[in-house]
Coordinates of C-alpha atoms in Angstrom, one line a residue:
X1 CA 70.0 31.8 -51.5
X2 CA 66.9 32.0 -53.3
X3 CA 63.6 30.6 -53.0
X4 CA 62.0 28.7 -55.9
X5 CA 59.1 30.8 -57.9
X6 CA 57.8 30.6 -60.9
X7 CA 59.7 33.6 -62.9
X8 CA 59.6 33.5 -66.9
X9 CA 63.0 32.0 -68.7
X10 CA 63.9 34.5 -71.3
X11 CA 65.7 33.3 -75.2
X12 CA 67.7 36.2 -75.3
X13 CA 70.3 36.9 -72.9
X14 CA 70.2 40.5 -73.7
X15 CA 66.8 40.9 -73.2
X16 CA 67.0 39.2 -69.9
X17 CA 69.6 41.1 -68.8
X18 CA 67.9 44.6 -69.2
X19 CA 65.0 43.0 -67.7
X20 CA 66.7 41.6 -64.5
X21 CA 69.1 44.9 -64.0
X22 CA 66.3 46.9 -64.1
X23 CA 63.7 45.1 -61.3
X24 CA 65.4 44.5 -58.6
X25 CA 62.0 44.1 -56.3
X26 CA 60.7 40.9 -58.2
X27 CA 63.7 38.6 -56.2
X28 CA 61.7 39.3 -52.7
X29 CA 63.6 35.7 -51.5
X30 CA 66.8 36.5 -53.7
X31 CA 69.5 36.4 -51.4
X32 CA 70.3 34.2 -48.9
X33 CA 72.6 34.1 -43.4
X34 CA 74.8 31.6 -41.9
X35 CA 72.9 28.8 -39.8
X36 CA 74.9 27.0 -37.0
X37 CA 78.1 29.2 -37.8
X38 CA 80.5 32.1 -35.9
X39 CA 81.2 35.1 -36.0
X40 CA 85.2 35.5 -38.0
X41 CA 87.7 37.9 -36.9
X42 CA 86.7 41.5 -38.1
X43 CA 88.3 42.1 -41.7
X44 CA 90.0 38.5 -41.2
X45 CA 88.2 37.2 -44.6
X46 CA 89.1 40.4 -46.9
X47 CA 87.7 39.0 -50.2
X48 CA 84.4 38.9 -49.3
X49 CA 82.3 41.9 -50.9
X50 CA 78.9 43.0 -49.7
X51 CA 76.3 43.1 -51.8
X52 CA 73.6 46.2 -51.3
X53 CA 70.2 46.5 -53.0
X54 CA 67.1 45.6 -51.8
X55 CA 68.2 42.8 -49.8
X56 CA 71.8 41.9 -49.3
X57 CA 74.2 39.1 -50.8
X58 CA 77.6 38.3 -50.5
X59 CA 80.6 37.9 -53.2
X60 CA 84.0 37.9 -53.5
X61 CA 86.8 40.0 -54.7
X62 CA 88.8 38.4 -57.5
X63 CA 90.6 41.6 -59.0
X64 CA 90.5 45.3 -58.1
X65 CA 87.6 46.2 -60.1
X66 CA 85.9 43.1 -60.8
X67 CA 83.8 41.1 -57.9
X68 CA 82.2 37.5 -58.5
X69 CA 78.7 36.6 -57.2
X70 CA 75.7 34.8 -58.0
X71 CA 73.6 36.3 -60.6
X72 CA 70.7 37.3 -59.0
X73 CA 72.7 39.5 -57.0
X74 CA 73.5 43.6 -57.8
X75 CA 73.4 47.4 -57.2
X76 CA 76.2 48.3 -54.6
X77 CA 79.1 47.1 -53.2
X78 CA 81.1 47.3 -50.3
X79 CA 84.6 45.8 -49.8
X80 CA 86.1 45.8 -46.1
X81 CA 82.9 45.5 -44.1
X82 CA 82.8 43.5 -40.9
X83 CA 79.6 45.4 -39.7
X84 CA 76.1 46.1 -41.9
X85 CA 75.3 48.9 -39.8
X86 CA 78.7 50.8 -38.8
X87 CA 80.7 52.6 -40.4
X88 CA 84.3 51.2 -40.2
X89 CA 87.3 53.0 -41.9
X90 CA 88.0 50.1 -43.6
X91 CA 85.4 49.9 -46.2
X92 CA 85.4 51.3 -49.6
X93 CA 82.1 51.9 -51.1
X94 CA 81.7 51.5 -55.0
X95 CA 79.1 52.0 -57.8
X96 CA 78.2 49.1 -60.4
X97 CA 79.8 49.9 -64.0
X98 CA 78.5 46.9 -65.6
X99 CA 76.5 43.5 -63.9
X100 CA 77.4 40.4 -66.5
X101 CA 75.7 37.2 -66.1
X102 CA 77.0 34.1 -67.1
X103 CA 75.3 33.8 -70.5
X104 CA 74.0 30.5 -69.8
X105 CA 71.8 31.4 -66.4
X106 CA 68.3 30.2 -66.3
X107 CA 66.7 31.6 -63.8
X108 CA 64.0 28.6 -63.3
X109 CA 66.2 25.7 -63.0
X110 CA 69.1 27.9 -61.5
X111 CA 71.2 26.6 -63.4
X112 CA 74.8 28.6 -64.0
X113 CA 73.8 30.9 -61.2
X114 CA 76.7 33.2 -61.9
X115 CA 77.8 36.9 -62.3
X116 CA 80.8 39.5 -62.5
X117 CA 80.4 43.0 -61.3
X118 CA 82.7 45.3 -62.8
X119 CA 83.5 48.5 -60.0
X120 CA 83.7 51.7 -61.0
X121 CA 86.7 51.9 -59.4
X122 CA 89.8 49.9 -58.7
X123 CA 89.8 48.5 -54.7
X124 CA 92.7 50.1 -53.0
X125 CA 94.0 46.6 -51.5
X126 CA 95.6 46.8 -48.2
X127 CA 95.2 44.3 -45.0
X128 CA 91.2 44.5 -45.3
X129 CA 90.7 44.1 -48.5
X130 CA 92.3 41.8 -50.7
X131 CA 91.3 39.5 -54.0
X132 CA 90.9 36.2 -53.7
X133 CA 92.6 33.5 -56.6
X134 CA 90.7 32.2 -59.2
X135 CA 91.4 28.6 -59.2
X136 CA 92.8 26.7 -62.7
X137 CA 91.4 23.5 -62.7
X138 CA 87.8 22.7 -62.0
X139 CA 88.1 19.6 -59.7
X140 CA 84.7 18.4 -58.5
X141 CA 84.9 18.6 -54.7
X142 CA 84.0 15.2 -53.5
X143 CA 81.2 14.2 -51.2
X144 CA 82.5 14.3 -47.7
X145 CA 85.1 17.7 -48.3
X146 CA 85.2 20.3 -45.6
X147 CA 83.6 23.6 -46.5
X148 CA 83.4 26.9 -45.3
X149 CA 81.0 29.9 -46.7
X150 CA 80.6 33.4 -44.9
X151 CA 77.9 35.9 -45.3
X152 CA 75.7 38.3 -43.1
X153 CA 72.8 36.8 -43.8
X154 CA 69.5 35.4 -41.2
X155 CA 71.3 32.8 -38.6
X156 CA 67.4 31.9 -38.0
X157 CA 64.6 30.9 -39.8
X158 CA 62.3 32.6 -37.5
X159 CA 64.0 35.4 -37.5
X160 CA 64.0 37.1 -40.9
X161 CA 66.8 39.8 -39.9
X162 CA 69.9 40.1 -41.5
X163 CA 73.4 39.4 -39.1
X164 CA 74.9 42.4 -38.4
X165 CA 78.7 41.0 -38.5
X166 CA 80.4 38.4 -40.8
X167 CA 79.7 35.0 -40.0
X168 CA 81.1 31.7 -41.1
X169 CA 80.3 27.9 -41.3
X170 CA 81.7 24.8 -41.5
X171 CA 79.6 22.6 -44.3
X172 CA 80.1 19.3 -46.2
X173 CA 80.0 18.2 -49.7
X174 CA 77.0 16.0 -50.4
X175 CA 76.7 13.9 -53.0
X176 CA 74.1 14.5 -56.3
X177 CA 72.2 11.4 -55.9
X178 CA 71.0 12.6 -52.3
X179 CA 70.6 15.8 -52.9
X180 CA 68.0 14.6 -55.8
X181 CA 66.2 11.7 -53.9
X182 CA 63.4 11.7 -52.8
X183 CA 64.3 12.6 -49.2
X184 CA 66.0 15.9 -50.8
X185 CA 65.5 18.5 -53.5
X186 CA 63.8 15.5 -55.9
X187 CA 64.8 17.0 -58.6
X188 CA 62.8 19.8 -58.1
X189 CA 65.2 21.3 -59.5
X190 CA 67.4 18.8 -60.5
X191 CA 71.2 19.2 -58.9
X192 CA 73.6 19.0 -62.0
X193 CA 77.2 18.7 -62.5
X194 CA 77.2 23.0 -62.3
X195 CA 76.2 22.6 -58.8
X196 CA 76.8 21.5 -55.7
X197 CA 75.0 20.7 -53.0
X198 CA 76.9 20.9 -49.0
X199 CA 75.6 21.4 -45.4
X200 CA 75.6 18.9 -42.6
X201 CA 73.7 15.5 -42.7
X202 CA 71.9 16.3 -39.4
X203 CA 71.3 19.7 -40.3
X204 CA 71.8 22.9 -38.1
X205 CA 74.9 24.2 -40.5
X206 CA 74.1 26.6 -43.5
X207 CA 74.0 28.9 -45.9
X208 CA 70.4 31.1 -45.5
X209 CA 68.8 34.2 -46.9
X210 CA 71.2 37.2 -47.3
X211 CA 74.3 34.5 -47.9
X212 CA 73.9 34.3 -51.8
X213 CA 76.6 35.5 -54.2
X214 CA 79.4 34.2 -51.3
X215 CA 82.1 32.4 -52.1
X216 CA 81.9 28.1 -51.2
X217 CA 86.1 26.9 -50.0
X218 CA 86.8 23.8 -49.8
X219 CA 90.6 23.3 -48.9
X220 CA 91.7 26.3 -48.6
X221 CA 90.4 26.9 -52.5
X222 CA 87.4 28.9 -54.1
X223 CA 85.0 25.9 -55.9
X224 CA 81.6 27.7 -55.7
X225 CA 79.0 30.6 -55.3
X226 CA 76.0 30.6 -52.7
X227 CA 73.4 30.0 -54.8
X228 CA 70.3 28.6 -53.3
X229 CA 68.2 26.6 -51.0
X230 CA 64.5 26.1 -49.7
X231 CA 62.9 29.7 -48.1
X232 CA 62.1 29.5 -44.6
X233 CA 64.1 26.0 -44.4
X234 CA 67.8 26.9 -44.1
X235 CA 69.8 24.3 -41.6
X236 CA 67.4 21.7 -42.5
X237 CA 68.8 17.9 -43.4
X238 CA 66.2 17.9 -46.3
X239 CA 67.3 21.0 -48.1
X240 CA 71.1 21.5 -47.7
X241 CA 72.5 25.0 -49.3
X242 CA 72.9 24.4 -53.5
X243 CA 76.3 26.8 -54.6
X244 CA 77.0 27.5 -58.3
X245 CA 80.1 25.2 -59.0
X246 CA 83.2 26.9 -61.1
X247 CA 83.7 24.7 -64.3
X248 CA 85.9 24.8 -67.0
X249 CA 83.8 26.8 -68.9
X250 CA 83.2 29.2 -66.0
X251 CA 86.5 30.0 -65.4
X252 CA 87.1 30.3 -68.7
X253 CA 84.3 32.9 -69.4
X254 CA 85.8 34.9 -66.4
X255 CA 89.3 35.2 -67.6
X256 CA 88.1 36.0 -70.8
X257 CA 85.7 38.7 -69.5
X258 CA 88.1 40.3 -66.8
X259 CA 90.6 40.3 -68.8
X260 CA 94.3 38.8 -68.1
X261 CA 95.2 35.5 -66.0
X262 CA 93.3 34.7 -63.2
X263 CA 96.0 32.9 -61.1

């Protein structure tokens, strides 16, 4: 997730492109670890990627070279992993060809908080590391639908350490109107129909710091990206985790940039 700051909006996608590929250091609260969750079965969720730069963030794998995540997300990534700091014979290791953000990202409102990261390499997919499907309709996930997003990121907010094994919660749709109140996020920003907002109504269950770029399920079916929430405040009823939701016109730009169907 990432904390709100006060970082320029650029015209040009272009431009901002060069400009965010090339300062990675300026996103100190850029990604975002599970609060209130468990730890999964080693190599039991083999579509999640994980995200190495400065900090880390999660994604998913969606074809052999290509990996979804949020968009403030980037520099190396690492398929197979169970464990940050071992070295398992499961992973496979791979260089960045090309980071493409969704053309529409706005990096103040968060808006479209979306990415594709083309590998270097085609993933050798096997029991530990496997893509996940792209769905083909963009059904809004209803207030009150079971989630589940994994990442290793803080599991306190105390505690500003990254988990050192895959973790995963359980969280909740909630719907727009509270996640705008005045109780919530009050628009500041405003939660749109590109995102959606889920955690647990008494708080104690969420994405955190280190999580960003993960994939949101809801039913069993990939509906969003880790995208944001209040720094320092993950778990908390006020500021439940906010996840990029796939549209129509997202998953159309992905199968038009990765080339091929995405079912």
């Amino acid at each position: 997730m990432i904390s709100q700051g006060p970082f320029p909006a650029y015209n040009s996608m272009i431009l901002w492109q060069a400009w965010h590929w090339a300062a990675p250091g300026l996103f100190l609260d850029s990604c975002v670890d599970i609060i209130g969750g468990y730890a999964v079965t080693p190599h039991s969720r083999p579509y999640m990627a994980l995200i190495k730069g400065k900090e880390y963030c999660g994604g998913a794998l969606i074809k052999e070279n290509w990996v979804l995540t949020a968009a403030h997300c980037k520099i190396k990534v690492v398929l197979g992993a169970h464990s940050l700091s071992k070295k398992e014979k499961e992973q496979q290791t791979f260089k960045i060809a090309r980071p493409i953000s969704f053309p529409c990202f706005n990096n103040q409102t968060k808006e479209n908080d979306i990415m594709l990261l083309q590998l270097q390499q085609r993933a050798k997919i096997n029991r530990a590391v496997k893509t996940i499907k792209i769905p083909n309709t963009d059904t809004d996930p209803k207030p009150g639908t079971k989630c589940q997003v994994a990442g290793w990121g803080i599991t306190k907010n105390q505690e500003r350490t990254p988990s050192d094994i895959l973790r995963e919660v359980n969280i909740t749709i909630i719907d727009r109107k509270i996640c705008n109140d005045q109780n919530h996020y009050n628009y500041n920003p405003m939660i749109t129909m590109n995102m959606v907002c889920a955690g647990d109504e008494n708080g104690g269950k969420d994405s955190c710091d280190g999580d960003s770029g993960g994939p949101l399920i809801c039913n069993g079916e990939l509906k969003g990206i880790t995208s944001f929430g209040r720094a320092k405040k993950c778990g908390t009823p006020q500021y439940p985790g906010v996840y990029a939701r796939l549209t129509k016109k997202h998953l159309l730009w992905i199968k038009q940039t990765i080339g091929g169907d995405i079912d």
